[in-house]
mmCIF file of C-alpha atoms and ligand atoms in Angstrom:
data_model
loop_
_atom_site.group_PDB
_atom_site.id
_atom_site.type_symbol
_atom_site.label_atom_id
_atom_site.label_comp_id
_atom_site.label_asym_id
_atom_site.label_seq_id
_atom_site.Cartn_x
_atom_site.Cartn_y
_atom_site.Cartn_z
ATOM 1 C CA MET M 1413 -0.142 0.207 -0.484
ATOM 2 C CA THR M 1414 1.674 3.735 -0.987
ATOM 3 C CA PHE M 1415 1.030 6.757 0.856
ATOM 4 C CA ASP M 1416 -1.402 7.623 -1.875
ATOM 5 C CA SER M 1417 -3.849 4.189 -1.762
ATOM 6 C CA MET M 1418 -3.607 4.682 2.352
ATOM 7 C CA TRP M 1419 -4.470 8.499 2.078
ATOM 8 C CA ARG M 1420 -7.770 6.905 0.021
ATOM 9 C CA ASP M 1421 -8.506 4.338 2.578
ATOM 10 C CA LEU M 1422 -8.624 6.264 5.320
ATOM 11 C CA GLY M 1423 -10.260 9.172 3.409
ATOM 12 C CA ALA M 1424 -13.966 7.715 3.967
ATOM 13 C CA VAL M 1425 -13.829 6.833 7.550
ATOM 14 C CA GLY M 1426 -15.961 9.130 9.932
ATOM 15 C CA ARG M 1427 -15.864 12.215 7.179
ATOM 16 C CA ASP M 1428 -19.234 14.094 8.609
ATOM 17 C CA ALA M 1429 -21.188 14.609 4.570
ATOM 18 C CA ARG M 1430 -23.032 17.932 5.266
ATOM 19 C CA SER M 1431 -19.304 19.909 6.160
ATOM 20 C CA GLY M 1432 -16.934 17.785 4.719
ATOM 21 C CA GLY M 1433 -15.190 17.673 7.993
ATOM 22 C CA TYR M 1434 -13.978 14.345 10.584
ATOM 23 C CA ARG M 1435 -15.762 12.935 13.430
ATOM 24 C CA ARG M 1436 -13.932 10.185 14.613
ATOM 25 C CA PHE M 1437 -14.257 10.459 18.496
ATOM 26 C CA ALA M 1438 -12.231 8.014 21.021
ATOM 27 C CA TRP M 1439 -13.939 4.677 21.285
ATOM 28 C CA THR M 1440 -16.471 4.994 18.839
ATOM 29 C CA ARG M 1441 -17.378 2.717 16.106
ATOM 30 C CA GLU M 1442 -15.033 5.414 13.568
ATOM 31 C CA ASP M 1443 -12.276 4.795 15.893
ATOM 32 C CA HIS M 1444 -12.860 1.026 15.937
ATOM 33 C CA THR M 1445 -12.371 0.996 12.541
ATOM 34 C CA LEU M 1446 -9.429 3.092 11.935
ATOM 35 C CA ARG M 1447 -7.928 1.211 15.089
ATOM 36 C CA GLU M 1448 -8.790 -2.129 12.611
ATOM 37 C CA TRP M 1449 -7.197 0.004 9.614
ATOM 38 C CA PHE M 1450 -3.751 0.510 11.787
ATOM 39 C CA VAL M 1451 -3.329 -3.484 12.466
ATOM 40 C CA GLY M 1452 -4.335 -4.070 8.734
ATOM 41 C CA GLU M 1453 -1.727 -1.877 7.725
ATOM 42 C CA ALA M 1454 1.175 -2.935 10.337
ATOM 43 C CA GLU M 1455 -0.232 -6.465 9.636
ATOM 44 C CA SER M 1456 0.722 -6.673 6.053
ATOM 45 C CA ARG M 1457 4.175 -5.330 6.255
ATOM 46 C CA GLY M 1458 4.620 -8.120 9.182
ATOM 47 C CA LEU M 1459 4.892 -5.755 11.714
ATOM 48 C CA ASP M 1460 4.058 -7.077 15.236
ATOM 49 C CA VAL M 1461 1.425 -4.758 16.817
ATOM 50 C CA THR M 1462 1.279 -4.175 20.340
ATOM 51 C CA ILE M 1463 -1.698 -2.448 22.563
ATOM 52 C CA ASP M 1464 -0.326 -0.389 25.779
ATOM 53 C CA ARG M 1465 -2.256 -0.376 29.028
ATOM 54 C CA VAL M 1466 -4.315 2.446 27.735
ATOM 55 C CA GLY M 1467 -5.133 1.180 24.143
ATOM 56 C CA ASN M 1468 -2.426 3.185 22.695
ATOM 57 C CA GLN M 1469 -1.639 0.643 19.395
ATOM 58 C CA TRP M 1470 2.384 0.216 18.463
ATOM 59 C CA ALA M 1471 3.570 -2.060 15.343
ATOM 60 C CA TRP M 1472 7.053 -2.715 16.192
ATOM 61 C CA TRP M 1473 10.133 -3.403 13.405
ATOM 62 C CA GLY M 1474 12.122 -5.487 15.062
ATOM 63 C CA ASP M 1475 11.802 -6.903 18.975
ATOM 64 C CA PRO M 1476 10.847 -3.765 20.896
ATOM 65 C CA ASP M 1477 12.136 -5.275 24.010
ATOM 66 C CA GLY M 1478 15.585 -5.766 22.475
ATOM 67 C CA ALA M 1479 17.060 -3.028 24.856
ATOM 68 C CA SER M 1480 16.594 -5.458 27.793
ATOM 69 C CA ALA M 1481 18.307 -8.176 25.997
ATOM 70 C CA GLY M 1482 21.420 -5.360 25.505
ATOM 71 C CA GLY M 1483 20.106 -4.165 22.421
ATOM 72 C CA ARG M 1484 19.163 -0.734 21.698
ATOM 73 C CA ARG M 1485 15.548 0.918 22.754
ATOM 74 C CA GLY M 1486 13.387 1.786 19.498
ATOM 75 C CA VAL M 1487 12.948 4.529 17.216
ATOM 76 C CA VAL M 1488 9.225 5.386 17.028
ATOM 77 C CA THR M 1489 7.103 7.500 15.270
ATOM 78 C CA GLY M 1490 3.433 8.196 14.010
ATOM 79 C CA SER M 1491 0.610 10.288 15.759
ATOM 80 C CA HIS M 1492 -2.885 9.979 15.706
ATOM 81 C CA LEU M 1493 -6.166 9.031 14.114
ATOM 82 C CA ASP M 1494 -8.670 10.923 16.221
ATOM 83 C CA SER M 1495 -10.365 14.165 15.208
ATOM 84 C CA VAL M 1496 -11.849 17.731 16.278
ATOM 85 C CA PRO M 1497 -15.251 17.971 15.595
ATOM 86 C CA ASP M 1498 -15.494 18.408 11.858
ATOM 87 C CA GLY M 1499 -11.552 18.413 11.917
ATOM 88 C CA GLY M 1500 -9.406 18.348 9.176
ATOM 89 C CA ALA M 1501 -8.301 14.904 7.183
ATOM 90 C CA PHE M 1502 -4.537 15.541 7.805
ATOM 91 C CA ASP M 1503 -4.142 16.256 11.382
ATOM 92 C CA GLY M 1504 -3.014 13.109 13.212
ATOM 93 C CA PRO M 1505 -3.893 10.502 10.412
ATOM 94 C CA LEU M 1506 -0.585 12.324 8.369
ATOM 95 C CA GLY M 1507 1.537 11.575 10.969
ATOM 96 C CA VAL M 1508 0.490 7.833 11.128
ATOM 97 C CA VAL M 1509 0.212 7.328 7.329
ATOM 98 C CA SER M 1510 3.913 8.867 6.772
ATOM 99 C CA ALA M 1511 5.047 6.472 9.457
ATOM 100 C CA PHE M 1512 3.689 3.564 6.916
ATOM 101 C CA ALA M 1513 4.612 4.574 4.267
ATOM 102 C CA ALA M 1514 8.458 5.404 5.452
ATOM 103 C CA VAL M 1515 8.652 2.241 6.341
ATOM 104 C CA ASP M 1516 7.528 1.223 2.929
ATOM 105 C CA ALA M 1517 10.769 3.426 1.763
ATOM 106 C CA LEU M 1518 13.092 1.911 3.943
ATOM 107 C CA ARG M 1519 12.367 -1.541 2.797
ATOM 108 C CA ASP M 1520 12.704 -0.503 -0.791
ATOM 109 C CA LYS M 1521 16.271 0.586 -0.196
ATOM 110 C CA GLY M 1522 17.017 -2.630 1.836
ATOM 111 C CA PHE M 1523 17.417 -0.683 4.982
ATOM 112 C CA GLU M 1524 18.483 -3.026 7.748
ATOM 113 C CA PRO M 1525 17.508 -0.748 11.232
ATOM 114 C CA ASP M 1526 20.216 -1.708 13.980
ATOM 115 C CA ARG M 1527 17.169 -1.051 16.805
ATOM 116 C CA PRO M 1528 13.890 -1.266 16.548
ATOM 117 C CA ILE M 1529 11.603 0.837 14.481
ATOM 118 C CA GLY M 1530 8.119 1.529 16.293
ATOM 119 C CA ILE M 1531 4.946 3.230 14.672
ATOM 120 C CA VAL M 1532 2.116 4.396 17.427
ATOM 121 C CA ASN M 1533 -1.709 5.541 17.060
ATOM 122 C CA PHE M 1534 -1.974 7.660 20.217
ATOM 123 C CA VAL M 1535 -5.658 7.074 21.428
ATOM 124 C CA ASP M 1536 -8.023 10.447 22.058
ATOM 125 C CA GLU M 1537 -5.254 12.781 21.336
ATOM 126 C CA GLU M 1538 -7.841 15.516 20.293
ATOM 127 C CA GLY M 1539 -9.714 15.213 23.974
ATOM 128 C CA ALA M 1540 -12.584 16.179 21.521
ATOM 129 C CA ARG M 1541 -15.594 13.358 23.419
ATOM 130 C CA PHE M 1542 -14.366 12.904 26.820
ATOM 131 C CA GLY M 1543 -12.460 16.561 27.556
ATOM 132 C CA VAL M 1544 -9.195 16.467 27.938
ATOM 133 C CA ALA M 1545 -6.244 16.272 24.761
ATOM 134 C CA CYS M 1546 -3.885 13.947 24.913
ATOM 135 C CA ALA M 1547 -5.508 11.348 27.075
ATOM 136 C CA GLY M 1548 -3.582 8.275 25.471
ATOM 137 C CA SER M 1549 -0.615 9.560 25.973
ATOM 138 C CA ARG M 1550 -1.120 11.419 29.493
ATOM 139 C CA VAL M 1551 -2.314 8.616 31.164
ATOM 140 C CA LEU M 1552 0.391 6.342 29.202
ATOM 141 C CA THR M 1553 2.983 8.438 30.786
ATOM 142 C CA GLY M 1554 1.417 9.428 34.193
ATOM 143 C CA ALA M 1555 0.149 12.644 33.347
ATOM 144 C CA MET M 1556 -2.868 11.666 34.429
ATOM 145 C CA THR M 1557 -4.098 9.548 36.549
ATOM 146 C CA ALA M 1558 -6.663 6.099 35.451
ATOM 147 C CA ASP M 1559 -9.244 7.359 37.941
ATOM 148 C CA ARG M 1560 -9.525 10.878 36.288
ATOM 149 C CA ALA M 1561 -9.877 9.338 32.796
ATOM 150 C CA ARG M 1562 -11.805 6.705 33.644
ATOM 151 C CA SER M 1563 -15.086 9.240 35.746
ATOM 152 C CA LEU M 1564 -14.459 11.731 32.546
ATOM 153 C CA THR M 1565 -17.902 11.669 30.532
ATOM 154 C CA ASP M 1566 -18.558 12.605 27.440
ATOM 155 C CA GLY M 1567 -21.729 14.711 26.487
ATOM 156 C CA ASP M 1568 -23.859 12.305 26.287
ATOM 157 C CA GLY M 1569 -23.085 11.608 30.401
ATOM 158 C CA VAL M 1570 -21.081 8.520 29.290
ATOM 159 C CA THR M 1571 -18.126 7.983 31.133
ATOM 160 C CA MET M 1572 -14.609 6.440 29.770
ATOM 161 C CA ALA M 1573 -14.640 3.664 31.562
ATOM 162 C CA GLN M 1574 -18.196 2.456 30.072
ATOM 163 C CA ALA M 1575 -16.750 3.583 26.624
ATOM 164 C CA LEU M 1576 -13.519 1.855 27.345
ATOM 165 C CA ALA M 1577 -15.900 -1.349 28.485
ATOM 166 C CA ALA M 1578 -17.856 -0.918 25.375
ATOM 167 C CA ALA M 1579 -15.369 -1.201 22.885
ATOM 168 C CA GLY M 1580 -13.934 -4.467 24.500
ATOM 169 C CA ARG M 1581 -11.279 -3.354 26.799
ATOM 170 C CA ASP M 1582 -11.264 -3.592 30.540
ATOM 171 C CA PRO M 1583 -11.297 -0.155 31.922
ATOM 172 C CA GLU M 1584 -9.358 -1.672 34.879
ATOM 173 C CA GLN M 1585 -6.299 -2.021 32.755
ATOM 174 C CA LEU M 1586 -6.206 1.488 32.221
ATOM 175 C CA GLY M 1587 -2.778 2.795 33.749
ATOM 176 C CA PRO M 1588 0.175 3.740 33.333
ATOM 177 C CA ASP M 1589 2.255 1.964 31.177
ATOM 178 C CA GLY M 1590 5.967 2.186 31.798
ATOM 179 C CA GLU M 1591 7.274 -0.722 30.066
ATOM 180 C CA THR M 1592 6.248 0.725 26.669
ATOM 181 C CA VAL M 1593 7.503 3.889 27.383
ATOM 182 C CA ARG M 1594 10.929 2.256 28.047
ATOM 183 C CA ARG M 1595 10.721 0.968 24.979
ATOM 184 C CA ILE M 1596 11.004 4.344 23.249
ATOM 185 C CA GLY M 1597 14.921 5.596 22.769
ATOM 186 C CA ALA M 1598 13.363 8.742 20.347
ATOM 187 C CA PHE M 1599 10.477 9.998 19.374
ATOM 188 C CA VAL M 1600 9.424 12.126 16.109
ATOM 189 C CA GLU M 1601 6.517 12.961 15.379
ATOM 190 C CA LEU M 1602 5.299 14.472 11.819
ATOM 191 C CA HIS M 1603 2.471 16.459 11.680
ATOM 192 C CA VAL M 1604 1.046 18.964 8.911
ATOM 193 C CA GLU M 1605 1.638 22.472 10.536
ATOM 194 C CA GLN M 1606 -1.260 24.532 11.870
ATOM 195 C CA GLY M 1607 -0.091 27.686 10.822
ATOM 196 C CA ARG M 1608 1.492 29.729 7.895
ATOM 197 C CA HIS M 1609 5.361 29.352 9.063
ATOM 198 C CA LEU M 1610 6.049 26.896 6.096
ATOM 199 C CA VAL M 1611 3.744 29.309 3.590
ATOM 200 C CA ASP M 1612 5.523 32.219 4.793
ATOM 201 C CA VAL M 1613 9.382 30.883 4.594
ATOM 202 C CA GLY M 1614 8.370 28.397 1.149
ATOM 203 C CA ALA M 1615 9.723 25.387 3.315
ATOM 204 C CA PRO M 1616 8.218 22.078 2.858
ATOM 205 C CA VAL M 1617 9.309 20.360 5.662
ATOM 206 C CA ALA M 1618 10.528 21.901 8.874
ATOM 207 C CA VAL M 1619 11.371 20.382 12.540
ATOM 208 C CA GLY M 1620 9.508 21.243 15.916
ATOM 209 C CA SER M 1621 11.023 22.939 18.463
ATOM 210 C CA ASP M 1622 8.491 23.299 21.545
ATOM 211 C CA ILE M 1623 5.213 23.849 22.273
ATOM 212 C CA TRP M 1624 3.601 26.460 23.842
ATOM 213 C CA PRO M 1625 2.085 26.813 27.338
ATOM 214 C CA HIS M 1626 -1.718 25.595 26.583
ATOM 215 C CA GLY M 1627 -4.532 24.716 28.741
ATOM 216 C CA ARG M 1628 -8.275 24.124 28.888
ATOM 217 C CA TRP M 1629 -10.676 25.389 31.442
ATOM 218 C CA ARG M 1630 -14.482 24.797 32.157
ATOM 219 C CA ILE M 1631 -16.817 27.666 32.678
ATOM 220 C CA ARG M 1632 -19.772 27.038 34.974
ATOM 221 C CA THR M 1633 -22.356 30.009 34.924
ATOM 222 C CA LEU M 1634 -25.392 28.863 36.774
ATOM 223 C CA GLY M 1635 -28.905 31.173 36.633
ATOM 224 C CA GLU M 1636 -33.044 30.361 36.520
ATOM 225 C CA ALA M 1637 -34.795 28.875 33.768
ATOM 226 C CA ASN M 1638 -37.916 30.870 33.590
ATOM 227 C CA HIS M 1639 -40.366 32.048 30.280
ATOM 228 C CA ALA M 1640 -38.478 33.738 27.696
ATOM 229 C CA GLY M 1641 -41.299 36.083 27.257
ATOM 230 C CA THR M 1642 -43.353 36.296 30.418
ATOM 231 C CA THR M 1643 -40.671 37.041 32.753
ATOM 232 C CA ARG M 1644 -39.679 40.706 33.336
ATOM 233 C CA LEU M 1645 -36.324 41.872 32.829
ATOM 234 C CA GLU M 1646 -35.475 42.779 36.548
ATOM 235 C CA ASP M 1647 -36.957 39.396 37.676
ATOM 236 C CA ARG M 1648 -34.590 36.938 35.207
ATOM 237 C CA ASP M 1649 -31.385 35.138 36.457
ATOM 238 C CA ASP M 1650 -29.760 34.609 32.908
ATOM 239 C CA ALA M 1651 -26.603 31.864 33.406
ATOM 240 C CA MET M 1652 -26.234 33.606 29.779
ATOM 241 C CA LEU M 1653 -25.204 36.448 30.696
ATOM 242 C CA GLY M 1654 -21.807 35.295 32.749
ATOM 243 C CA PHE M 1655 -20.934 33.052 29.923
ATOM 244 C CA ALA M 1656 -21.415 36.164 27.057
ATOM 245 C CA ALA M 1657 -18.962 37.964 29.560
ATOM 246 C CA ALA M 1658 -16.568 35.759 29.787
ATOM 247 C CA VAL M 1659 -15.817 34.818 25.627
ATOM 248 C CA ILE M 1660 -15.777 38.733 25.574
ATOM 249 C CA ALA M 1661 -13.312 38.810 28.316
ATOM 250 C CA ALA M 1662 -11.336 35.830 26.853
ATOM 251 C CA ARG M 1663 -10.823 37.523 23.647
ATOM 252 C CA ARG M 1664 -9.712 40.951 25.592
ATOM 253 C CA ALA M 1665 -7.326 39.283 28.114
ATOM 254 C CA ALA M 1666 -5.534 37.298 24.909
ATOM 255 C CA GLU M 1667 -4.660 40.694 23.469
ATOM 256 C CA THR M 1668 -3.721 42.238 26.573
ATOM 257 C CA HIS M 1669 -0.949 39.725 27.448
ATOM 258 C CA GLY M 1670 -0.259 38.616 24.070
ATOM 259 C CA CYS M 1671 -2.000 35.113 24.268
ATOM 260 C CA VAL M 1672 -4.344 33.718 22.018
ATOM 261 C CA ALA M 1673 -7.568 32.456 23.298
ATOM 262 C CA THR M 1674 -11.278 31.093 22.531
ATOM 263 C CA VAL M 1675 -14.138 29.724 24.368
ATOM 264 C CA GLY M 1676 -15.237 27.284 21.370
ATOM 265 C CA LYS M 1677 -17.734 24.835 22.981
ATOM 266 C CA VAL M 1678 -21.052 25.897 25.060
ATOM 267 C CA VAL M 1679 -23.501 23.582 26.800
ATOM 268 C CA VAL M 1680 -26.844 25.486 27.574
ATOM 269 C CA THR M 1681 -29.551 24.290 29.918
ATOM 270 C CA PRO M 1682 -32.434 23.801 29.344
ATOM 271 C CA GLY M 1683 -31.683 24.978 25.569
ATOM 272 C CA GLY M 1684 -34.500 26.090 24.302
ATOM 273 C CA VAL M 1685 -35.284 29.321 21.926
ATOM 274 C CA ASN M 1686 -38.134 30.223 24.641
ATOM 275 C CA ALA M 1687 -36.307 29.820 27.643
ATOM 276 C CA ILE M 1688 -33.753 31.442 30.031
ATOM 277 C CA ALA M 1689 -30.996 29.736 30.654
ATOM 278 C CA SER M 1690 -30.125 27.984 34.145
ATOM 279 C CA GLU M 1691 -27.442 26.420 33.577
ATOM 280 C CA VAL M 1692 -24.258 27.379 30.501
ATOM 281 C CA THR M 1693 -20.937 25.434 30.594
ATOM 282 C CA ALA M 1694 -18.251 26.305 28.332
ATOM 283 C CA TRP M 1695 -15.010 25.528 27.812
ATOM 284 C CA LEU M 1696 -11.998 28.051 27.622
ATOM 285 C CA ASP M 1697 -8.925 27.343 25.379
ATOM 286 C CA ALA M 1698 -5.750 29.717 26.144
ATOM 287 C CA ARG M 1699 -2.339 29.710 25.443
ATOM 288 C CA GLY M 1700 1.048 31.645 24.658
ATOM 289 C CA ALA M 1701 4.592 31.737 24.321
ATOM 290 C CA ASP M 1702 4.670 33.007 28.147
ATOM 291 C CA GLN M 1703 3.027 30.661 30.465
ATOM 292 C CA ALA M 1704 2.377 33.709 33.148
ATOM 293 C CA ALA M 1705 1.045 35.870 30.650
ATOM 294 C CA VAL M 1706 -1.740 32.885 29.993
ATOM 295 C CA ARG M 1707 -2.017 32.491 33.608
ATOM 296 C CA ARG M 1708 -3.070 36.195 33.848
ATOM 297 C CA VAL M 1709 -5.386 35.279 30.706
ATOM 298 C CA VAL M 1710 -7.319 32.461 32.738
ATOM 299 C CA ASP M 1711 -7.228 35.209 36.519
ATOM 300 C CA ASP M 1712 -8.910 38.152 33.958
ATOM 301 C CA VAL M 1713 -11.608 35.467 33.049
ATOM 302 C CA THR M 1714 -12.136 34.240 36.333
ATOM 303 C CA GLU M 1715 -12.694 37.666 37.611
ATOM 304 C CA VAL M 1716 -15.304 38.085 35.461
ATOM 305 C CA VAL M 1717 -16.945 35.017 35.795
ATOM 306 C CA ASP M 1718 -16.697 35.448 39.771
ATOM 307 C CA ASP M 1719 -18.756 38.628 39.332
ATOM 308 C CA PHE M 1720 -21.417 36.358 37.883
ATOM 309 C CA GLY M 1721 -21.098 33.971 40.776
ATOM 310 C CA GLY M 1722 -20.140 31.939 38.263
ATOM 311 C CA LEU M 1723 -17.003 28.229 38.295
ATOM 312 C CA VAL M 1724 -13.702 28.186 36.775
ATOM 313 C CA VAL M 1725 -11.898 24.758 36.764
ATOM 314 C CA GLU M 1726 -8.847 23.759 35.230
ATOM 315 C CA ASP M 1727 -9.250 20.412 32.761
ATOM 316 C CA SER M 1728 -5.834 20.226 31.752
ATOM 317 C CA TRP M 1729 -2.525 22.227 31.926
ATOM 318 C CA THR M 1730 0.603 22.238 29.711
ATOM 319 C CA GLY M 1731 3.633 24.216 30.625
ATOM 320 C CA PRO M 1732 6.403 24.944 28.178
ATOM 321 C CA THR M 1733 7.866 21.769 26.120
ATOM 322 C CA PRO M 1734 10.936 21.991 24.560
ATOM 323 C CA PHE M 1735 11.544 19.055 22.498
ATOM 324 C CA ASP M 1736 15.247 17.586 23.011
ATOM 325 C CA PRO M 1737 17.499 20.129 21.959
ATOM 326 C CA ALA M 1738 20.439 17.689 20.677
ATOM 327 C CA LEU M 1739 18.019 15.749 18.708
ATOM 328 C CA VAL M 1740 15.997 18.573 17.248
ATOM 329 C CA ARG M 1741 19.730 20.280 16.042
ATOM 330 C CA ARG M 1742 20.682 16.633 14.645
ATOM 331 C CA LEU M 1743 17.157 16.595 12.362
ATOM 332 C CA ALA M 1744 17.602 20.138 11.526
ATOM 333 C CA THR M 1745 21.236 19.156 10.419
ATOM 334 C CA ARG M 1746 20.823 15.537 8.935
ATOM 335 C CA LEU M 1747 17.489 17.756 6.573
ATOM 336 C CA GLY M 1748 20.073 20.231 4.847
ATOM 337 C CA GLY M 1749 18.654 23.251 7.848
ATOM 338 C CA ILE M 1750 15.547 23.014 7.355
ATOM 339 C CA PRO M 1751 13.660 25.807 9.371
ATOM 340 C CA VAL M 1752 13.253 24.778 12.858
ATOM 341 C CA ILE M 1753 9.596 25.995 14.826
ATOM 342 C CA GLY M 1754 7.833 26.462 17.494
ATOM 343 C CA THR M 1755 4.262 25.045 17.821
ATOM 344 C CA GLY M 1756 1.127 26.198 19.802
ATOM 345 C CA ALA M 1757 -0.198 23.375 18.851
ATOM 346 C CA GLY M 1758 -0.579 20.573 21.801
ATOM 347 C CA HIS M 1759 0.641 16.952 20.957
ATOM 348 C CA ASP M 1760 1.411 13.931 22.386
ATOM 349 C CA ALA M 1761 4.768 14.404 21.161
ATOM 350 C CA GLY M 1762 4.472 16.952 24.203
ATOM 351 C CA MET M 1763 3.726 14.266 26.684
ATOM 352 C CA LEU M 1764 6.677 11.944 25.666
ATOM 353 C CA ALA M 1765 8.827 14.965 26.107
ATOM 354 C CA ASN M 1766 7.875 15.944 29.495
ATOM 355 C CA ALA M 1767 7.945 12.384 30.150
ATOM 356 C CA GLY M 1768 11.316 12.305 29.543
ATOM 357 C CA VAL M 1769 11.628 10.800 26.100
ATOM 358 C CA PRO M 1770 13.834 12.784 23.273
ATOM 359 C CA THR M 1771 11.268 13.668 21.210
ATOM 360 C CA ALA M 1772 11.027 16.430 18.116
ATOM 361 C CA MET M 1773 8.469 16.853 15.785
ATOM 362 C CA LEU M 1774 8.162 17.386 11.710
ATOM 363 C CA PHE M 1775 5.905 19.618 10.025
ATOM 364 C CA VAL M 1776 4.270 19.356 6.730
ATOM 365 C CA ARG M 1777 3.529 22.735 5.313
ATOM 366 C CA ASN M 1778 -0.496 23.658 5.286
ATOM 367 C CA PRO M 1779 -0.746 25.597 2.362
ATOM 368 C CA THR M 1780 -4.440 27.249 3.919
ATOM 369 C CA GLY M 1781 -2.822 27.545 7.710
ATOM 370 C CA ILE M 1782 -5.866 26.245 8.412
ATOM 371 C CA SER M 1783 -6.538 23.744 10.984
ATOM 372 C CA HIS M 1784 -9.368 22.405 12.910
ATOM 373 C CA SER M 1785 -11.216 22.651 10.102
ATOM 374 C CA PRO M 1786 -12.395 20.863 7.051
ATOM 375 C CA GLU M 1787 -10.059 23.651 5.013
ATOM 376 C CA GLU M 1788 -6.887 21.792 6.796
ATOM 377 C CA PHE M 1789 -4.577 20.697 3.550
ATOM 378 C CA ALA M 1790 -0.794 19.465 2.618
ATOM 379 C CA THR M 1791 -0.548 19.289 -1.087
ATOM 380 C CA SER M 1792 0.305 15.659 -1.829
ATOM 381 C CA ARG M 1793 3.930 17.068 -3.012
ATOM 382 C CA ASP M 1794 4.091 18.314 0.507
ATOM 383 C CA CYS M 1795 3.362 15.266 1.868
ATOM 384 C CA HIS M 1796 5.566 13.425 -0.108
ATOM 385 C CA ALA M 1797 8.426 15.583 1.028
ATOM 386 C CA GLY M 1798 7.398 14.890 4.492
ATOM 387 C CA VAL M 1799 7.806 11.053 4.381
ATOM 388 C CA ASP M 1800 11.393 11.415 2.352
ATOM 389 C CA ALA M 1801 12.482 13.635 5.799
ATOM 390 C CA LEU M 1802 10.853 10.696 7.935
ATOM 391 C CA VAL M 1803 12.791 8.652 6.039
ATOM 392 C CA THR M 1804 16.117 10.609 6.457
ATOM 393 C CA VAL M 1805 15.295 10.457 10.280
ATOM 394 C CA LEU M 1806 14.525 7.171 10.442
ATOM 395 C CA THR M 1807 17.916 6.248 8.990
ATOM 396 C CA ASP M 1808 19.780 8.128 10.953
ATOM 397 C CA LEU M 1809 18.437 7.041 14.025
ATOM 398 C CA ALA M 1810 17.896 3.379 13.581
ATOM 399 C CA GLY M 1811 21.012 2.806 11.366
ATOM 400 C CA ALA M 1812 23.995 1.095 12.426
ATOM 401 C CA ARG M 1813 26.103 3.926 13.081
ATOM 402 C CA ALA M 1814 23.605 6.148 14.740
HETATM 403 O O1 LIG I 3374 -5.455 21.483 21.048
HETATM 404 C C1 LIG I 3374 -4.546 20.916 20.009
HETATM 405 O O2 LIG I 3374 -3.504 22.004 20.331
HETATM 406 C C2 LIG I 3374 -4.254 19.929 19.763
HETATM 407 O O3 LIG I 3374 -4.851 19.590 18.040
HETATM 408 N N1 LIG I 3374 -4.833 18.464 20.202
HETATM 409 MN MN1 LIG I 3375 -5.130 18.958 16.983
HETATM 410 MN MN1 LIG I 3376 -2.673 16.865 16.216
#
């Protein structure tokens, strides 16, 4: 299977006919189809598939436990297959498909790795269903407890534990998996760029050097349900007002503190056009190069929400995440001095880096610069340039002289 045929196969899975975007959420039917696809691609290449305690899938070329027998730890690449609601085709899948295509290319040129090469599909990277991003790599590395993960609920009140059980997995098995993490000597995640830097500098591929501090906070404002037409203004307790003030405050605070912030998801109760809202739950996403500034954004929003008697609770926080400087330099050098860029997007690579795994990323140009949208795009030519870069990197890191 070549890159293009794999890409075509994946294209139909979880695609929403109306929006053209993808709805691939953790432990759903679409996710099951994607996981089956991953196993099929791995087995068709004779790779050994293992599944860790969290449900992340790993396809191995060589014995990943060779290190325990005095061998060298594996070089791993890959990414995730899940999406945000109406997400683009490339965010996640580009890294997984490129990984399989890179193994094909290495074999075509007769490459014999001197250490195991692994391809990973991290489960639930977007956190679209249960609300915490990088859930699969967070639990794997101990950055989120299994108890908390099991108790997370989706929009229908289904817990992650129930979703795992429905998908045939034992929720009690969920937990950190040090044995799996120890197999990784280096991790390089290839990902579509979620911005316009490569367009602006005219390069197809870049090395990723770091991830900005970023987090998610749940905002809850309360009111009193009542009739939209007969309740006097002075008698109203409208939960929407605090929510609306928070949204504007987030934007203003981001401008003031040099960050980015948005409220992209909101749930209103009871949610009737002619009923005053009794409760609003909304999610703030705030990020920036300076973590103190991000905290000030959240403080400003919290102050406004407090004024309306509401509550702001931190759902997840990831501090500044520099990738391994030596590995970043090594990749940039091997790839002929290509650009080295940071990103405001969170990735599983960040979780592994924070767990002490030597990690870096490769970014592939996105002509629209848009992501988390059906408009997300990368040309076939640049996708193949990404695979070529990954082949160079894997040859270097897994080669005999590495
Ligand atoms: O939210 C992010 O930055 C990533 O797409 N999970
Ligand atoms: Mn994403
Ligand atoms: Mn991603």
